PDB file of C-alpha atoms in Angstrom:
ATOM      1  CA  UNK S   1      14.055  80.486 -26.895  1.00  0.00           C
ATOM      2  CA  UNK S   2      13.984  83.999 -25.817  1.00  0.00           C
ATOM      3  CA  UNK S   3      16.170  83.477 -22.332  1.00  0.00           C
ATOM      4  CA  UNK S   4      12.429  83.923 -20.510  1.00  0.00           C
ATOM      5  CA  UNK S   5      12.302  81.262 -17.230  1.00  0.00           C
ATOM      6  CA  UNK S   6       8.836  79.316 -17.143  1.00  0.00           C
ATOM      7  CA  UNK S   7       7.979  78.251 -13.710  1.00  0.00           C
ATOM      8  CA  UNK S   8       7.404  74.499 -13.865  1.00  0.00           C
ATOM      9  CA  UNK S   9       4.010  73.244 -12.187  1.00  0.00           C
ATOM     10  CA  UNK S  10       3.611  72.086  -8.740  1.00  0.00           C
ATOM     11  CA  UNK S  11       5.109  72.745  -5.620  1.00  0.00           C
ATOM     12  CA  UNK S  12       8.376  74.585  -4.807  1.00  0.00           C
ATOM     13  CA  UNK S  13      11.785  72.738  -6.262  1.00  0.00           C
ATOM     14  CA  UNK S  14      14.497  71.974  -8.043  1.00  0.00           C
ATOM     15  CA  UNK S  15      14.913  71.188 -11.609  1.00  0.00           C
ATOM     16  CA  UNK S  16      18.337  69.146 -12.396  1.00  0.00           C
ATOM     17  CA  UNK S  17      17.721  67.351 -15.849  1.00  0.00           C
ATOM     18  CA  UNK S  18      16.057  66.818 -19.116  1.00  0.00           C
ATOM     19  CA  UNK S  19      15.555  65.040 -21.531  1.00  0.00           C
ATOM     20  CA  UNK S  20      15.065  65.115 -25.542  1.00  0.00           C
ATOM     21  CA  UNK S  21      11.229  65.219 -25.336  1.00  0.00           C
ATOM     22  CA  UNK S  22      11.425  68.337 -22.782  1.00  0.00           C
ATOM     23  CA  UNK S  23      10.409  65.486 -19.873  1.00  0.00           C
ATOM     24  CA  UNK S  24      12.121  67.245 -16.439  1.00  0.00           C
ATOM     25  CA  UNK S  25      13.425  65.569 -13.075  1.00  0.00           C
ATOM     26  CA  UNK S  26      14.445  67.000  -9.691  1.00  0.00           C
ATOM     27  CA  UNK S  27      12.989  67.564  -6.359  1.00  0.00           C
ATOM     28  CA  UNK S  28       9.941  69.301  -4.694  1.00  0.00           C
ATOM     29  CA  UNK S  29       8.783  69.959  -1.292  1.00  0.00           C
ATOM     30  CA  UNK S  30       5.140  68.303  -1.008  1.00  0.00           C
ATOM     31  CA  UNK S  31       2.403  69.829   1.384  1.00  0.00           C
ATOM     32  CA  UNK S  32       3.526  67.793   4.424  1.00  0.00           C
ATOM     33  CA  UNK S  33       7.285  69.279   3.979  1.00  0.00           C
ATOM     34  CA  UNK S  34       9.140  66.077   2.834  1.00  0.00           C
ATOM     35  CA  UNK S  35      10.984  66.698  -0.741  1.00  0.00           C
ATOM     36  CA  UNK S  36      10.189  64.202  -3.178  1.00  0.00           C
ATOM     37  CA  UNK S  37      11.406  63.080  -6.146  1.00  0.00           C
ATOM     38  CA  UNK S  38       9.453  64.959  -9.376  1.00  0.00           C
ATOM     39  CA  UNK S  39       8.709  64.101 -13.071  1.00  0.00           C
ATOM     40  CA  UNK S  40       7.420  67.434 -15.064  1.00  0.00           C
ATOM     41  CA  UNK S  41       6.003  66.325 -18.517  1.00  0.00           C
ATOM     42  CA  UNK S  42       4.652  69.091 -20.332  1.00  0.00           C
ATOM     43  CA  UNK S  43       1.668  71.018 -17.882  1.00  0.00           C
ATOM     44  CA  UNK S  44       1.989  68.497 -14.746  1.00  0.00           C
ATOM     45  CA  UNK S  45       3.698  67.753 -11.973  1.00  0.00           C
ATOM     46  CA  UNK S  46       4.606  63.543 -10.967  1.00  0.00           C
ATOM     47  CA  UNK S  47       5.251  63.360  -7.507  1.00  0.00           C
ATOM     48  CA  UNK S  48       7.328  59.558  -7.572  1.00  0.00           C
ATOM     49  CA  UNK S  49       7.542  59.345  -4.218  1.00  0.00           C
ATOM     50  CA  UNK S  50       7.956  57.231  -2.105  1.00  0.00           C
ATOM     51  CA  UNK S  51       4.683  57.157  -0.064  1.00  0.00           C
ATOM     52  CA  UNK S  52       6.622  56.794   3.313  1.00  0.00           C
ATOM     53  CA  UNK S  53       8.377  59.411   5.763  1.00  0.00           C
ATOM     54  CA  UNK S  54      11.236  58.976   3.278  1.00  0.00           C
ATOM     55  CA  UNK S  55      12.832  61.986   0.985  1.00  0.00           C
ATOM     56  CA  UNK S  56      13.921  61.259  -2.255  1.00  0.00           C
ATOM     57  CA  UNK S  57      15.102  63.285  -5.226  1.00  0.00           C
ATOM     58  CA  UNK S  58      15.794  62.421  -8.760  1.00  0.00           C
ATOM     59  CA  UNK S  59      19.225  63.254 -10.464  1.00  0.00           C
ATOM     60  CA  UNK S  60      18.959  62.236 -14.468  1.00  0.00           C
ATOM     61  CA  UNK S  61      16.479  61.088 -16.857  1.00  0.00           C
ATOM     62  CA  UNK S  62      17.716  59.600 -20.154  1.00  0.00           C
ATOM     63  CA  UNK S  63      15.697  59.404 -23.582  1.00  0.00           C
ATOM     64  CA  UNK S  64      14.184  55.971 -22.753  1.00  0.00           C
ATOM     65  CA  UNK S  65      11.962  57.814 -19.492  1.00  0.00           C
ATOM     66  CA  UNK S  66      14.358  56.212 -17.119  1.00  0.00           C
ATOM     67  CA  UNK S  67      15.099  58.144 -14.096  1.00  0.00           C
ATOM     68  CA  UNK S  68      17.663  57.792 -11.576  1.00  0.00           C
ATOM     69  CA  UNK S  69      18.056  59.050  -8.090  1.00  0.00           C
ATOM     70  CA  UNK S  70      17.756  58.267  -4.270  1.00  0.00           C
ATOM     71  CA  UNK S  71      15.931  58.190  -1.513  1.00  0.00           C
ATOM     72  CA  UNK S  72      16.689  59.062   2.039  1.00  0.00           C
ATOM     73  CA  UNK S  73      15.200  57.632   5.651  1.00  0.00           C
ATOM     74  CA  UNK S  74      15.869  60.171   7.821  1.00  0.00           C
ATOM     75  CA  UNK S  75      15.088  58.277  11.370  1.00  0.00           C
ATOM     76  CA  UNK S  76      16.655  55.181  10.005  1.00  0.00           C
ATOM     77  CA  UNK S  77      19.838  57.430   8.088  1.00  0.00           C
ATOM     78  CA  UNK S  78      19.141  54.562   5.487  1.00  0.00           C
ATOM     79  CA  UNK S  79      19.836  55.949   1.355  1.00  0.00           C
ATOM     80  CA  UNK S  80      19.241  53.859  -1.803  1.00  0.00           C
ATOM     81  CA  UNK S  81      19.207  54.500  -5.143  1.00  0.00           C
ATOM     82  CA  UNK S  82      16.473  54.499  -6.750  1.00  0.00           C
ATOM     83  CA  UNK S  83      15.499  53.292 -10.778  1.00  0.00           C
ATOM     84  CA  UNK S  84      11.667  54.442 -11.830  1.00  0.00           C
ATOM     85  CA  UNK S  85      11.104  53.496 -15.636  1.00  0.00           C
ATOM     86  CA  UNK S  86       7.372  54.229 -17.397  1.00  0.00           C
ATOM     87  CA  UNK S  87       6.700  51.016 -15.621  1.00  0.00           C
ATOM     88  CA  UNK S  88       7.926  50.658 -12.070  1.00  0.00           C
ATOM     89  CA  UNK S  89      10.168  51.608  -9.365  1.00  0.00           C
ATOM     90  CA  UNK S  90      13.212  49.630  -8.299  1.00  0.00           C
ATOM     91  CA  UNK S  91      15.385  49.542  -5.467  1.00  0.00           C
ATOM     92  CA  UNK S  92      18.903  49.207  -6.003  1.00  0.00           C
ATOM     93  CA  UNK S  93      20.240  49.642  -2.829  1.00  0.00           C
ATOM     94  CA  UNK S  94      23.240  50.930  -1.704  1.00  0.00           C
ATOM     95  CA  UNK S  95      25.998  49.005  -3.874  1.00  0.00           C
ATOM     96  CA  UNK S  96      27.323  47.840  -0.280  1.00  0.00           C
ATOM     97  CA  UNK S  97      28.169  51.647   1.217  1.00  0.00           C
ATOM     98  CA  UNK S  98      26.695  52.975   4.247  1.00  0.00           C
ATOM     99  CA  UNK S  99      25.022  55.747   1.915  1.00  0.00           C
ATOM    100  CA  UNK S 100      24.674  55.141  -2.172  1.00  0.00           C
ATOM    101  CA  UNK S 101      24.209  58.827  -4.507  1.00  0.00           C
ATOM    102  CA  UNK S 102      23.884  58.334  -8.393  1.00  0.00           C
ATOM    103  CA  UNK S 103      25.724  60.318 -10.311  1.00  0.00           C
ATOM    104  CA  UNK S 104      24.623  59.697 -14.291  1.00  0.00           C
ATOM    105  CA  UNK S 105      22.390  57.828 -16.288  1.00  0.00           C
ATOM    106  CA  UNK S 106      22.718  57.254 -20.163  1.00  0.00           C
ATOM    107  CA  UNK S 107      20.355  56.204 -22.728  1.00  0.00           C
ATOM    108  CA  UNK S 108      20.976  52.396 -22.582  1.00  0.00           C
ATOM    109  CA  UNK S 109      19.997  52.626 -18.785  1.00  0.00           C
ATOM    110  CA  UNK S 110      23.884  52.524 -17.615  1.00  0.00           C
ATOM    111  CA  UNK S 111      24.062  53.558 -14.173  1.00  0.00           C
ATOM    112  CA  UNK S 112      26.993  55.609 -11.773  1.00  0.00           C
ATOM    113  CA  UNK S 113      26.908  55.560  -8.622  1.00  0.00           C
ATOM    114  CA  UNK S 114      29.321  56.940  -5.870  1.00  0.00           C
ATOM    115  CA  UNK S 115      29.031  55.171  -2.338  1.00  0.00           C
ATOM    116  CA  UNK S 116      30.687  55.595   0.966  1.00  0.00           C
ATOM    117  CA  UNK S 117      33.443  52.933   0.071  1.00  0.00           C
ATOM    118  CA  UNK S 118      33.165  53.086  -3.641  1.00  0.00           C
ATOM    119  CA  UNK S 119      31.956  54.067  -7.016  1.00  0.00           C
ATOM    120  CA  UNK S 120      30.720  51.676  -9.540  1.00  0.00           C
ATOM    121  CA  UNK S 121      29.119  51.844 -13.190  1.00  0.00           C
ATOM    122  CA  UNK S 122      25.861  49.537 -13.932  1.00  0.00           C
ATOM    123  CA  UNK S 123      25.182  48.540 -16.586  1.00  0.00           C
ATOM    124  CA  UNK S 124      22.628  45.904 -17.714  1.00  0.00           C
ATOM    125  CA  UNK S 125      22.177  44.496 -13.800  1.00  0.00           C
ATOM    126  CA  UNK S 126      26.046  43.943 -13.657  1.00  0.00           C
ATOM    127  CA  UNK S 127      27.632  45.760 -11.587  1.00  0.00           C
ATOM    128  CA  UNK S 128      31.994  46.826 -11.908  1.00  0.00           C
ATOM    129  CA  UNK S 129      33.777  49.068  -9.577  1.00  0.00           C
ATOM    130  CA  UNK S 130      35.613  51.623 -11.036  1.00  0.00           C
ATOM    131  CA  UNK S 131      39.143  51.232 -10.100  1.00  0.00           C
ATOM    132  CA  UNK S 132      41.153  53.781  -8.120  1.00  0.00           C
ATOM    133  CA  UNK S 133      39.403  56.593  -5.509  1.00  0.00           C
ATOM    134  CA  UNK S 134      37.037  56.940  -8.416  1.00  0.00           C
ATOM    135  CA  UNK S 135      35.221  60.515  -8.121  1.00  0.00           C
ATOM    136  CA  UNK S 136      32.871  60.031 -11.019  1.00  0.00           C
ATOM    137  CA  UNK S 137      30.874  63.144 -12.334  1.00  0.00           C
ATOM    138  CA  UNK S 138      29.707  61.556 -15.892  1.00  0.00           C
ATOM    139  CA  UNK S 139      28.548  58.923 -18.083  1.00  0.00           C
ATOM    140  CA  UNK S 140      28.120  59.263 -21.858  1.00  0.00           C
ATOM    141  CA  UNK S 141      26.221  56.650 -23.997  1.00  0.00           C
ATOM    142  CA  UNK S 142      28.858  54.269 -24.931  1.00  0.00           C
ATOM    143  CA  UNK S 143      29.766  53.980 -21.306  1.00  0.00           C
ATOM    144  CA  UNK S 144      32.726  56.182 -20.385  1.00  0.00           C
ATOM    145  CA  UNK S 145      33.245  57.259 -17.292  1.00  0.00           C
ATOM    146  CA  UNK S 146      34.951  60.200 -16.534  1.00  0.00           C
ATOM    147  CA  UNK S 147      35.714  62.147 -13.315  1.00  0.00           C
ATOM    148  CA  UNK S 148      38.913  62.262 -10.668  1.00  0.00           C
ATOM    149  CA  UNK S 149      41.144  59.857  -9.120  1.00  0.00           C
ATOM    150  CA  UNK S 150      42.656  60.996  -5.718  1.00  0.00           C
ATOM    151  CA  UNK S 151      45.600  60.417  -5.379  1.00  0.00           C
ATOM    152  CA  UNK S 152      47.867  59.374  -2.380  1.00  0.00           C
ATOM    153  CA  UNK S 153      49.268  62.913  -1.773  1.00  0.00           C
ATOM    154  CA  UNK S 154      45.731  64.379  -1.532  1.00  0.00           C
ATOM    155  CA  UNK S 155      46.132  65.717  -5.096  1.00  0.00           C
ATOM    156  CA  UNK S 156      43.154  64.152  -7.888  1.00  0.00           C
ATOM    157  CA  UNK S 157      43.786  63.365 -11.477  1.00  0.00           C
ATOM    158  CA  UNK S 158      41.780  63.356 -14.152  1.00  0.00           C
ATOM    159  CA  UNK S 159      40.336  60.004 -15.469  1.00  0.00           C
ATOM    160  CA  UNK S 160      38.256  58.305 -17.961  1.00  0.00           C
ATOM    161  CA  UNK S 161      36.881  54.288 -17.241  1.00  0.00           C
ATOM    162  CA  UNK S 162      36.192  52.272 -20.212  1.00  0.00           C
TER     163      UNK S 162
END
């Protein structure tokens, strides 16, 4: 590491995680203008979509190759979050909020997610809401939570879910 940037491959973007192998995850604007969720693993670009006139941007990847992040409709105003693994992509909605944004992933595949009404850790396909006006901002791998509670007065506090 000599503090020199290396432009990533592809199309204009935004780089927001990696992972242990050097596997990168973020956003890029495609030819037709929509940003898309991107994958950079080693010399190429993975645009993962979606196909539609959706946008869609991913937030984390853990050691595993999971990725986390969301996708947006912009005529319909309708946002999921979004779960691609080597494998597939799955839909996970938007854990009952009008809008759903992920916040963290870990390495067993534990999920955070803030929503309209809401925040809530995943983990496994089970799904807990974390208690208070829960203003999550990470997860680590034994599944901690920790972030803000607002408070009443307007004031936050910090907090840590078990």
């Amino acid at each position: 590491m000599h503090g020199r940037w290396v432009p990533l491959p592809g199309p204009n973007g935004r780089a927001v995680d990696i992972n242990d192998r050097g596997d990168v995850v973020g956003w890029a604007t495609n030819p037709a203008g929509n940003t898309h969720a991107m994958l950079w693993q080693r010399d190429r670009a993975i645009d993962l979509g979606p196909e539609d006139a959706a946008l869609s941007e991913a937030v984390a990847i853990n050691n595993a190759g999971q990725i986390v992040g969301s996708t947006f409709d912009p005529v319909t105003d309708a946002g999921h979050v979004l779960l691609w693994d080597p494998s597939h992509r799955t839909d996970l909605g938007t854990f009952g909020g009008s809008f759903a944004r992920p916040i963290a992933l870990n390495d067993r595949g534990d999920i955070v997610v803030a929503t309209s009404t809401a925040s809530f850790r995943r983990h496994h396909g089970r799904t807990v809401q974390l208690g208070g006006s829960a203003e999550p901002v990470a997860l680590n791998n034994r599944g901690q939570v920790v972030g803000a509670v607002l408070l009443p007065d307007g004031s936050s506090h910090a907090a840590l879910w078990n």
